[in-house]
Short mmCIF file of C-alpha atoms in Angstrom, two decimals:
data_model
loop_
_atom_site.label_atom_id
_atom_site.label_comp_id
_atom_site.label_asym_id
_atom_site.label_seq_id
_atom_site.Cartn_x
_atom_site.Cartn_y
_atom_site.Cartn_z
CA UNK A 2 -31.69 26.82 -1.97
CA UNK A 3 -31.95 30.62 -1.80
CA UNK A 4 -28.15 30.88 -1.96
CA UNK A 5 -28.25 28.43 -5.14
CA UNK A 6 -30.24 30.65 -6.84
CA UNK A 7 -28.22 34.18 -6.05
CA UNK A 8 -25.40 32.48 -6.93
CA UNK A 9 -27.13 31.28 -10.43
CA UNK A 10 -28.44 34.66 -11.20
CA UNK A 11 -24.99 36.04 -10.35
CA UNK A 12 -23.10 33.79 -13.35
CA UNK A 13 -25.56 34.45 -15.41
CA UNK A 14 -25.76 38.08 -15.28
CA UNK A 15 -21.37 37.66 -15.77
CA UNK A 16 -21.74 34.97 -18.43
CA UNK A 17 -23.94 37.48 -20.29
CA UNK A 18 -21.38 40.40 -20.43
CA UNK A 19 -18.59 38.15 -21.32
CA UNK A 20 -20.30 36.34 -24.12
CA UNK A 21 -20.71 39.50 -25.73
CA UNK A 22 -17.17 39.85 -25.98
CA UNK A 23 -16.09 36.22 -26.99
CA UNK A 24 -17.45 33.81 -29.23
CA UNK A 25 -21.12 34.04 -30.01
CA UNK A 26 -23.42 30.81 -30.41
CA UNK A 27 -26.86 31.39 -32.61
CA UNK A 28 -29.32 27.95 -33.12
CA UNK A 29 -28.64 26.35 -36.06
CA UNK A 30 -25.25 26.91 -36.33
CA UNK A 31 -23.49 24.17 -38.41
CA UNK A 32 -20.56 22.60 -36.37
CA UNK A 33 -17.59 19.57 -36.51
CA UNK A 34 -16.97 18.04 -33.57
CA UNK A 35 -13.58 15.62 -33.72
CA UNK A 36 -12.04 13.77 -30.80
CA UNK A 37 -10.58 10.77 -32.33
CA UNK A 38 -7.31 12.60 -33.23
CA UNK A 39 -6.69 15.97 -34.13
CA UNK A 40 -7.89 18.61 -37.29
CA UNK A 41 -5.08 18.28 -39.63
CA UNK A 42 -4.51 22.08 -40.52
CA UNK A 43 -2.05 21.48 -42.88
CA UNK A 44 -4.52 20.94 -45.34
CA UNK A 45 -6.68 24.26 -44.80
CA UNK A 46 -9.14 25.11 -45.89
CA UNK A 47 -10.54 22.32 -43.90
CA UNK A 48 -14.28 20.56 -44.99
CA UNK A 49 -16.61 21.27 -43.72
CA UNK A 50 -15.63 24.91 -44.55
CA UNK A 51 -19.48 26.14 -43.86
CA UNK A 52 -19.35 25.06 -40.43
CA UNK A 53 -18.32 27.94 -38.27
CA UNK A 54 -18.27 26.33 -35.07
CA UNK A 55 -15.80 23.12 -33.96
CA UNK A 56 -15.50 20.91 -31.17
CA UNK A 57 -12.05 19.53 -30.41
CA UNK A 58 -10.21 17.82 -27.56
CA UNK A 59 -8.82 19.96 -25.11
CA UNK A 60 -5.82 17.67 -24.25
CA UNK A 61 -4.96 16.64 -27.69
CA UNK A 62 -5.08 19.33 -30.06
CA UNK A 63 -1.94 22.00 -30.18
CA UNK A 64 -2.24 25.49 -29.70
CA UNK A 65 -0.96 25.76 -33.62
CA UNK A 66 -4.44 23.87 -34.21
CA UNK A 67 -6.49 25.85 -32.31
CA UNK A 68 -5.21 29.26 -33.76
CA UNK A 69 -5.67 28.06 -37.18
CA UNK A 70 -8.84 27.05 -36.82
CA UNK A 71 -9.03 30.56 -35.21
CA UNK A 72 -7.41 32.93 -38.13
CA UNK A 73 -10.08 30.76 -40.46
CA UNK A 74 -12.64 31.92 -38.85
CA UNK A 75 -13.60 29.20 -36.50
CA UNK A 76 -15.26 29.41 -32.94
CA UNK A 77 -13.58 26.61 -31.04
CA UNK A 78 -15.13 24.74 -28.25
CA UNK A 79 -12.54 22.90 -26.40
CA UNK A 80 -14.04 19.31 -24.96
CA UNK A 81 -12.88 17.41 -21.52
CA UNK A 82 -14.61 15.25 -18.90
CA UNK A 83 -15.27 17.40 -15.82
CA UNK A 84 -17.53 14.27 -13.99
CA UNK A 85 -14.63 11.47 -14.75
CA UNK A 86 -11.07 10.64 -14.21
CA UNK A 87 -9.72 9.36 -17.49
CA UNK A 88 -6.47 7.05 -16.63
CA UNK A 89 -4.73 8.63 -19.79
CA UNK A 90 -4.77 12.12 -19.10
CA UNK A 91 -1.38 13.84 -18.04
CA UNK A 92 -3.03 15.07 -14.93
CA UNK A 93 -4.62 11.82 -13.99
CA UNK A 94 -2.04 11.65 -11.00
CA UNK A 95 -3.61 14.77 -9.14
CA UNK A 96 -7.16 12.41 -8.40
CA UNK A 97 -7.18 11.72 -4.88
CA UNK A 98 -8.43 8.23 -4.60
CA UNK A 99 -11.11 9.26 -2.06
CA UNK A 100 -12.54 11.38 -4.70
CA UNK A 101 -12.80 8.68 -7.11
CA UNK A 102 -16.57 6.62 -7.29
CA UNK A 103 -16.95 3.55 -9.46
CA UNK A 104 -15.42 2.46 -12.51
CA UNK A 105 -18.02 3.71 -15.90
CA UNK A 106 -19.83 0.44 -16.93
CA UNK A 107 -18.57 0.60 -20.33
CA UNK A 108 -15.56 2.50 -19.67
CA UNK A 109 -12.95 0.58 -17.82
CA UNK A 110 -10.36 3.29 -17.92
CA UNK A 111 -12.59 6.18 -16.52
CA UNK A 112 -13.82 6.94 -12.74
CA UNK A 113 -16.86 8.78 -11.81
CA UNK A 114 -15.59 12.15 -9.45
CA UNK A 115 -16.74 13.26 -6.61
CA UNK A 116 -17.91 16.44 -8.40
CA UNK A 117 -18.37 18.72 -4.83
CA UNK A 118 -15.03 17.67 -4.03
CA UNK A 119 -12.14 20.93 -3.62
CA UNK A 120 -9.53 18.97 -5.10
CA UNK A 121 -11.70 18.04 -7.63
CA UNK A 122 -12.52 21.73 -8.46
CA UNK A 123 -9.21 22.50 -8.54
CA UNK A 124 -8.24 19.89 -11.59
CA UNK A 125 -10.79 21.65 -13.21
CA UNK A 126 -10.03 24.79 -12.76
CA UNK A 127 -6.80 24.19 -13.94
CA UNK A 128 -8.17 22.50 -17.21
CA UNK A 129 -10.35 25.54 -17.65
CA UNK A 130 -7.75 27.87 -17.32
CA UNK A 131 -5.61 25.75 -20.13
CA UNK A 132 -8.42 25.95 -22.23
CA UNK A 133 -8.05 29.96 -22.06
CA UNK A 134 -4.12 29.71 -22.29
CA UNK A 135 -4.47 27.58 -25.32
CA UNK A 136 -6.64 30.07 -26.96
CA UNK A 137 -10.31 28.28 -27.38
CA UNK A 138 -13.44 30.49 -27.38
CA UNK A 139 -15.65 27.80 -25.01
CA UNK A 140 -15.28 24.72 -23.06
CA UNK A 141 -17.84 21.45 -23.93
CA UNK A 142 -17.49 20.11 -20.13
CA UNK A 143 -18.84 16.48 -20.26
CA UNK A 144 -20.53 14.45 -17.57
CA UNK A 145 -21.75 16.53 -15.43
CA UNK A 146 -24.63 14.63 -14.58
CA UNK A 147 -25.68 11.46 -14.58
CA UNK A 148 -26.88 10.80 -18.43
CA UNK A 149 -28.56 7.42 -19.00
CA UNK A 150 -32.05 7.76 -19.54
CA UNK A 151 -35.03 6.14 -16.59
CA UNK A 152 -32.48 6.90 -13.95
CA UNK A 153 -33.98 9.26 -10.82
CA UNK A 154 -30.82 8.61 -8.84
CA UNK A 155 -27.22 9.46 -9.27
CA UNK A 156 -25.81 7.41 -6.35
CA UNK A 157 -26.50 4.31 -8.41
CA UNK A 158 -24.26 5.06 -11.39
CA UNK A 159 -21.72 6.68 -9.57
CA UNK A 160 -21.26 5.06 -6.09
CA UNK A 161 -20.83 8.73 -4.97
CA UNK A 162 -24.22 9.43 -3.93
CA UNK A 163 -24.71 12.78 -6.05
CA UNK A 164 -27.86 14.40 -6.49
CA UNK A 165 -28.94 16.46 -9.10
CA UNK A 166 -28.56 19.53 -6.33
CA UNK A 167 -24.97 18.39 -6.67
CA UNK A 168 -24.61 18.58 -10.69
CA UNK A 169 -26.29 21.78 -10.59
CA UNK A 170 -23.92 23.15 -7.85
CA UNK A 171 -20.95 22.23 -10.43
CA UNK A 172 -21.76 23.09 -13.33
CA UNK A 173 -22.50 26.90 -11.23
CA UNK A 174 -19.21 26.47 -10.15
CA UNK A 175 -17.91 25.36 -13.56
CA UNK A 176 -19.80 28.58 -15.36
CA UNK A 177 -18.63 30.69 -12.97
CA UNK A 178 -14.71 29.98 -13.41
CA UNK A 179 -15.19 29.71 -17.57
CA UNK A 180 -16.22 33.30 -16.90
CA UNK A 181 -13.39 34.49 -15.27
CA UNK A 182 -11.51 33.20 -18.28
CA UNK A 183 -13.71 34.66 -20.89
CA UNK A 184 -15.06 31.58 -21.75
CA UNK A 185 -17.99 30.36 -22.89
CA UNK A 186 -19.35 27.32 -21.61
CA UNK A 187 -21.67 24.59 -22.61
CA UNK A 188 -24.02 21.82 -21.01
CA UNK A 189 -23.48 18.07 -22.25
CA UNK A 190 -26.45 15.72 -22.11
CA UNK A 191 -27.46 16.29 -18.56
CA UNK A 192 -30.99 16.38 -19.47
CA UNK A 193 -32.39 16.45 -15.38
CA UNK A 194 -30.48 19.84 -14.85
CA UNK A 195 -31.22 21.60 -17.93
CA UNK A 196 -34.08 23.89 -16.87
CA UNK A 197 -32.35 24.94 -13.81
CA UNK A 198 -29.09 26.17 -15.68
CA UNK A 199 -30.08 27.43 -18.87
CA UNK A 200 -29.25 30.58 -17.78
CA UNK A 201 -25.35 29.69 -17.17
CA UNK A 202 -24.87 28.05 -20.49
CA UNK A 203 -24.59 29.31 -24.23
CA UNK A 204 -25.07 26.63 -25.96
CA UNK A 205 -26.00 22.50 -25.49
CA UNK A 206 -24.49 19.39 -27.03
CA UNK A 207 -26.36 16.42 -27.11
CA UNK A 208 -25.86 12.71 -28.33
CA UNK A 209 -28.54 10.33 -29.31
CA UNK A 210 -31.64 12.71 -28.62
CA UNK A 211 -33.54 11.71 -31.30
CA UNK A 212 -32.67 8.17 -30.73
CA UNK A 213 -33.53 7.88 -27.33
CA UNK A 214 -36.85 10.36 -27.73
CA UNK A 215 -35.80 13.45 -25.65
CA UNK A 216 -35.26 15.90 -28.41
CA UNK A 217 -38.36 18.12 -27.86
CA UNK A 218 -36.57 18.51 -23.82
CA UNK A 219 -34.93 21.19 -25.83
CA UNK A 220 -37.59 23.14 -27.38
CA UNK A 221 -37.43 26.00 -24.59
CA UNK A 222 -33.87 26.24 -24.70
CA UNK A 223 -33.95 26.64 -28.52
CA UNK A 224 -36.27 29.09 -28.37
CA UNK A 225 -34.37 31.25 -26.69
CA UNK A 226 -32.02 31.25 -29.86
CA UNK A 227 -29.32 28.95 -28.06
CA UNK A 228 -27.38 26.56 -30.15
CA UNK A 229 -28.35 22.83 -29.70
CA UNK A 230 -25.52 20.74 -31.09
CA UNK A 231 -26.75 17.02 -31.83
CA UNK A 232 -24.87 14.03 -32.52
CA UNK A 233 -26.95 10.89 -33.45
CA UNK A 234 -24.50 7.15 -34.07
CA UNK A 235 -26.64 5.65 -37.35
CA UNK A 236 -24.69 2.19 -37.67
CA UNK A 237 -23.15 2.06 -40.09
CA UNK A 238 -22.34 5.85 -40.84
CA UNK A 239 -22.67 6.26 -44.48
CA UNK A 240 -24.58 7.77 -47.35
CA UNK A 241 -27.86 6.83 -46.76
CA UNK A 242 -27.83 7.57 -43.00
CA UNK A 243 -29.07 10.92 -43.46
CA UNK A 244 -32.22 9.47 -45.25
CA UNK A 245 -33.11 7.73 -41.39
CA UNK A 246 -35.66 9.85 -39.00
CA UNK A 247 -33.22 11.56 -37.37
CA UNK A 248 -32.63 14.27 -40.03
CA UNK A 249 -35.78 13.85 -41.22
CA UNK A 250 -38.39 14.00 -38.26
CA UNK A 251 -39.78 17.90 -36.89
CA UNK A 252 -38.36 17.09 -33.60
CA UNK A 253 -34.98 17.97 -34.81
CA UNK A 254 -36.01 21.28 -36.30
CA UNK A 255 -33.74 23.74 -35.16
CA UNK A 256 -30.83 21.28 -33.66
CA UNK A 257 -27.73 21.26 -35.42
CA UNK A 258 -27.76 17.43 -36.17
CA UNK A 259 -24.53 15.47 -37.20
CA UNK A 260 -24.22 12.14 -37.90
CA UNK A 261 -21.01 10.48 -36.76
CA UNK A 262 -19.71 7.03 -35.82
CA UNK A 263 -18.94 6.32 -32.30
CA UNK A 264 -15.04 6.77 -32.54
CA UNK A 265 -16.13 10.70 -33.30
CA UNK A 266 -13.44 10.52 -35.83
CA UNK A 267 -13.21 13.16 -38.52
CA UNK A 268 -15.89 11.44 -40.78
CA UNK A 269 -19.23 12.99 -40.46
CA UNK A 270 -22.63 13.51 -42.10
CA UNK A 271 -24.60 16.27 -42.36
CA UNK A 272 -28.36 16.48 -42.73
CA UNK A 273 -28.39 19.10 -45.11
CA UNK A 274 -25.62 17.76 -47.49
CA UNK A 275 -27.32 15.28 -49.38
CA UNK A 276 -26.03 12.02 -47.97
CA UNK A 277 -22.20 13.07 -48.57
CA UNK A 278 -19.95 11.93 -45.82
CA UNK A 279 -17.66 14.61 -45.26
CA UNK A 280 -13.94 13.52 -43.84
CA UNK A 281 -11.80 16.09 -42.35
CA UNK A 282 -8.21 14.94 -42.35
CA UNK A 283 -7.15 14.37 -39.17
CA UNK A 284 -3.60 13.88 -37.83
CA UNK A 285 -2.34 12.32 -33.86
CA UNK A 286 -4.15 12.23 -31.20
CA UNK A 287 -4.05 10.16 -27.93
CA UNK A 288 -6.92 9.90 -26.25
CA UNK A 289 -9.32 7.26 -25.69
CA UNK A 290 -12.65 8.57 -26.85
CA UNK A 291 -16.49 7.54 -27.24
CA UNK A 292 -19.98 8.72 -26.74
CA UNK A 293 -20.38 10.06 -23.30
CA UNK A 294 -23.39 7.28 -23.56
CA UNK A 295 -22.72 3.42 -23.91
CA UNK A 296 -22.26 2.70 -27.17
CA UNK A 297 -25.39 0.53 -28.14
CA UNK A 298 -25.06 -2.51 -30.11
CA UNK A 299 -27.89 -2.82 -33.26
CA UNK A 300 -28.94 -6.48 -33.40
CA UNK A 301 -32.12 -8.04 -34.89
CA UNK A 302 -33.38 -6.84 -38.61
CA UNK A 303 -31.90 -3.03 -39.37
CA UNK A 304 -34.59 -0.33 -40.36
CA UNK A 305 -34.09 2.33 -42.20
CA UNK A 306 -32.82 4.80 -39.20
CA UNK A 307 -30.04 2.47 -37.86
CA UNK A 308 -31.89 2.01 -34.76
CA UNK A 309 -33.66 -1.45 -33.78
CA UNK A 310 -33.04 -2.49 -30.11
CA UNK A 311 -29.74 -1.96 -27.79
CA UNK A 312 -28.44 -3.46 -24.63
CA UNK A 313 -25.59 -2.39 -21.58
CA UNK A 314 -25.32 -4.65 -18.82
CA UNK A 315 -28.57 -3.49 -17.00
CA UNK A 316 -30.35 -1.66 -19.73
CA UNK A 317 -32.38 -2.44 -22.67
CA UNK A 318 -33.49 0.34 -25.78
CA UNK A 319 -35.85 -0.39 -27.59
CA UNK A 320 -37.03 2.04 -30.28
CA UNK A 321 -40.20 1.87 -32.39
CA UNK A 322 -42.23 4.79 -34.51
CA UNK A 323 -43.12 7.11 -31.83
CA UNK A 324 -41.70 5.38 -28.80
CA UNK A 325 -38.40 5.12 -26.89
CA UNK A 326 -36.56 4.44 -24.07
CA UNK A 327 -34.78 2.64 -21.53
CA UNK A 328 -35.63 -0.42 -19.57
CA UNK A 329 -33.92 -2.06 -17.09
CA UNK A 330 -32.62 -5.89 -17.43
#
């Protein structure tokens, strides 16, 4: 453990120096995050042109992209799964199969990775170092722990047998090589390990954390003048969404909240601009993408937030004023 933490105090203290001379992440910051297809810059200036910061995928979007976004002013966070293989990536061939766990419930085409794995390390080193090369200011690393809620075990989900010693080992090790690049980095869900590496990251994103009641997990973090980016799925996504709780309710005070639909397309509502659904044009794109949660079904009578009950195979939500969570079947 001792180790662990010199080597955590040693990113840190690195991370620090190099954030000062790369992008810089404040709370509250207003942000865009599109991975279904890419930000069509032909059209500049692009809506929403308030939101300095904007999250894009890392395979997908052109280095003409990025820079635009760049000479516009933009901070650009560059997204990718570091804790699955995703059967449509161009490197998906360099997976050893005896790195690969089981196949994501709701995500046929994705494996869980054996995360302490060297040849595992390597992939994502090499994605790291392509999101320097291709000009981004930080990476948005997903998966790097195991993410659905009333789950104390990682083995379970993964077939892999991780612990949350393991996810906190990576994401060191994840931190550490961002660095060298003068990136920044960020910590996706991964709720269990967020205390321990606060330190390593400079900013959060989060889905669903209103929805599924962990929102005030964040309140140190925040505090400490760190972005929280928050994406909540109201179904359906339109004008009245931002009336629901989850722009409304103090637990979201300080979170940049966006509302978006589940294919994380260009469409997107913003708490603070009066119901309008804002559409950045979008061009391309090949990649597969969705919530790095399940995608939760709404079934029985609607309320005004979206949000009634939800089911995966083994897991039931259920949300009601002042209570939520996960069950299992």
């Amino acid at each position: 453990m001792f180790p662990v933490l010199l080597s955590l105090l040693w990113v840190a203290l690195l991370t620090g120096r190099t954030l000062a001379q790369n992008a810089t992440f404040t709370r509250g910051q207003k942000f865009q995050i599109i991975l279904l297809g890419v930000p069509d810059v032909s059209k500049m200036p692009l809506p929403p042109t308030d939101a300095p910061v904007w999250d894009v995928d890392l395979f997908d979007t052109p280095v003409t992209t990025i820079s635009a976004l760049k000479k516009a002013g933009k901070t650009v966070i560059c997204y990718f799964s570091a804790g699955t293989a995703e059967n449509w990536r161009d490197d998906y061939g360099g997976f050893a199969a005896a790195d690969l766990g089981k196949v994501l419930p709701e995500w046929s085409n994705e494996k869980w990775v054996k995360t302490g794995s060297q040849g595992i390390r390597n992939i994502m080193a090499k994605r790291i170092k392509l999101a320097a090369d291709k000009g981004c200011d930080a990476i948005d690393p997903d998966n790097t722990a195991n993410s659905l809620p009333q789950m104390d075990t990682y083995q379970n989900e993964s077939g892999l047998s991780l612990t949350p010693a393991d996810a906190i080992s990576y994401l060191t090790f994840l931190a550490a090589t961002a660095t060298t690049h003068s990136l920044s980095i960020g910590l996706k869900n991964s709720l269990s390990i967020l205390p321990s590496v606060s330190p390593l990251i400079d900013f959060a994103v989060n889905e669903q954390c209103f929805q599924l009641g962990e929102c005030t997990a964040y309140t140190t973090f925040l505090a400490s003048n760190k972005p929280v980016f928050n994406i909540e799925y109201p179904q359906p996504l339109n004008a009245a969404s931002v009336q629901g709780s989850a722009c409304r309710n103090p637990v979201v005070d300080g979170m940049s909240t966006v509302l978006k639909d589940l294919t994380l397309d260009g469409r997107t509502v913003y708490c603070d601009g009066g119901g309008v659904v804002v559409d950045t044009p979008t061009v391309g794109g090949s990649s597969s993408p969705r919530p790095s949660r399940p995608p939760m079904p709404v079934y029985g009578d609607a309320q005004s937030d979206g949000y009634v009950y939800a089911e995966t195979d083994e897991y039931i939500y259920a949300a009601t004023d002042g209570c939520a969570g996960w069950w299992r079947v």
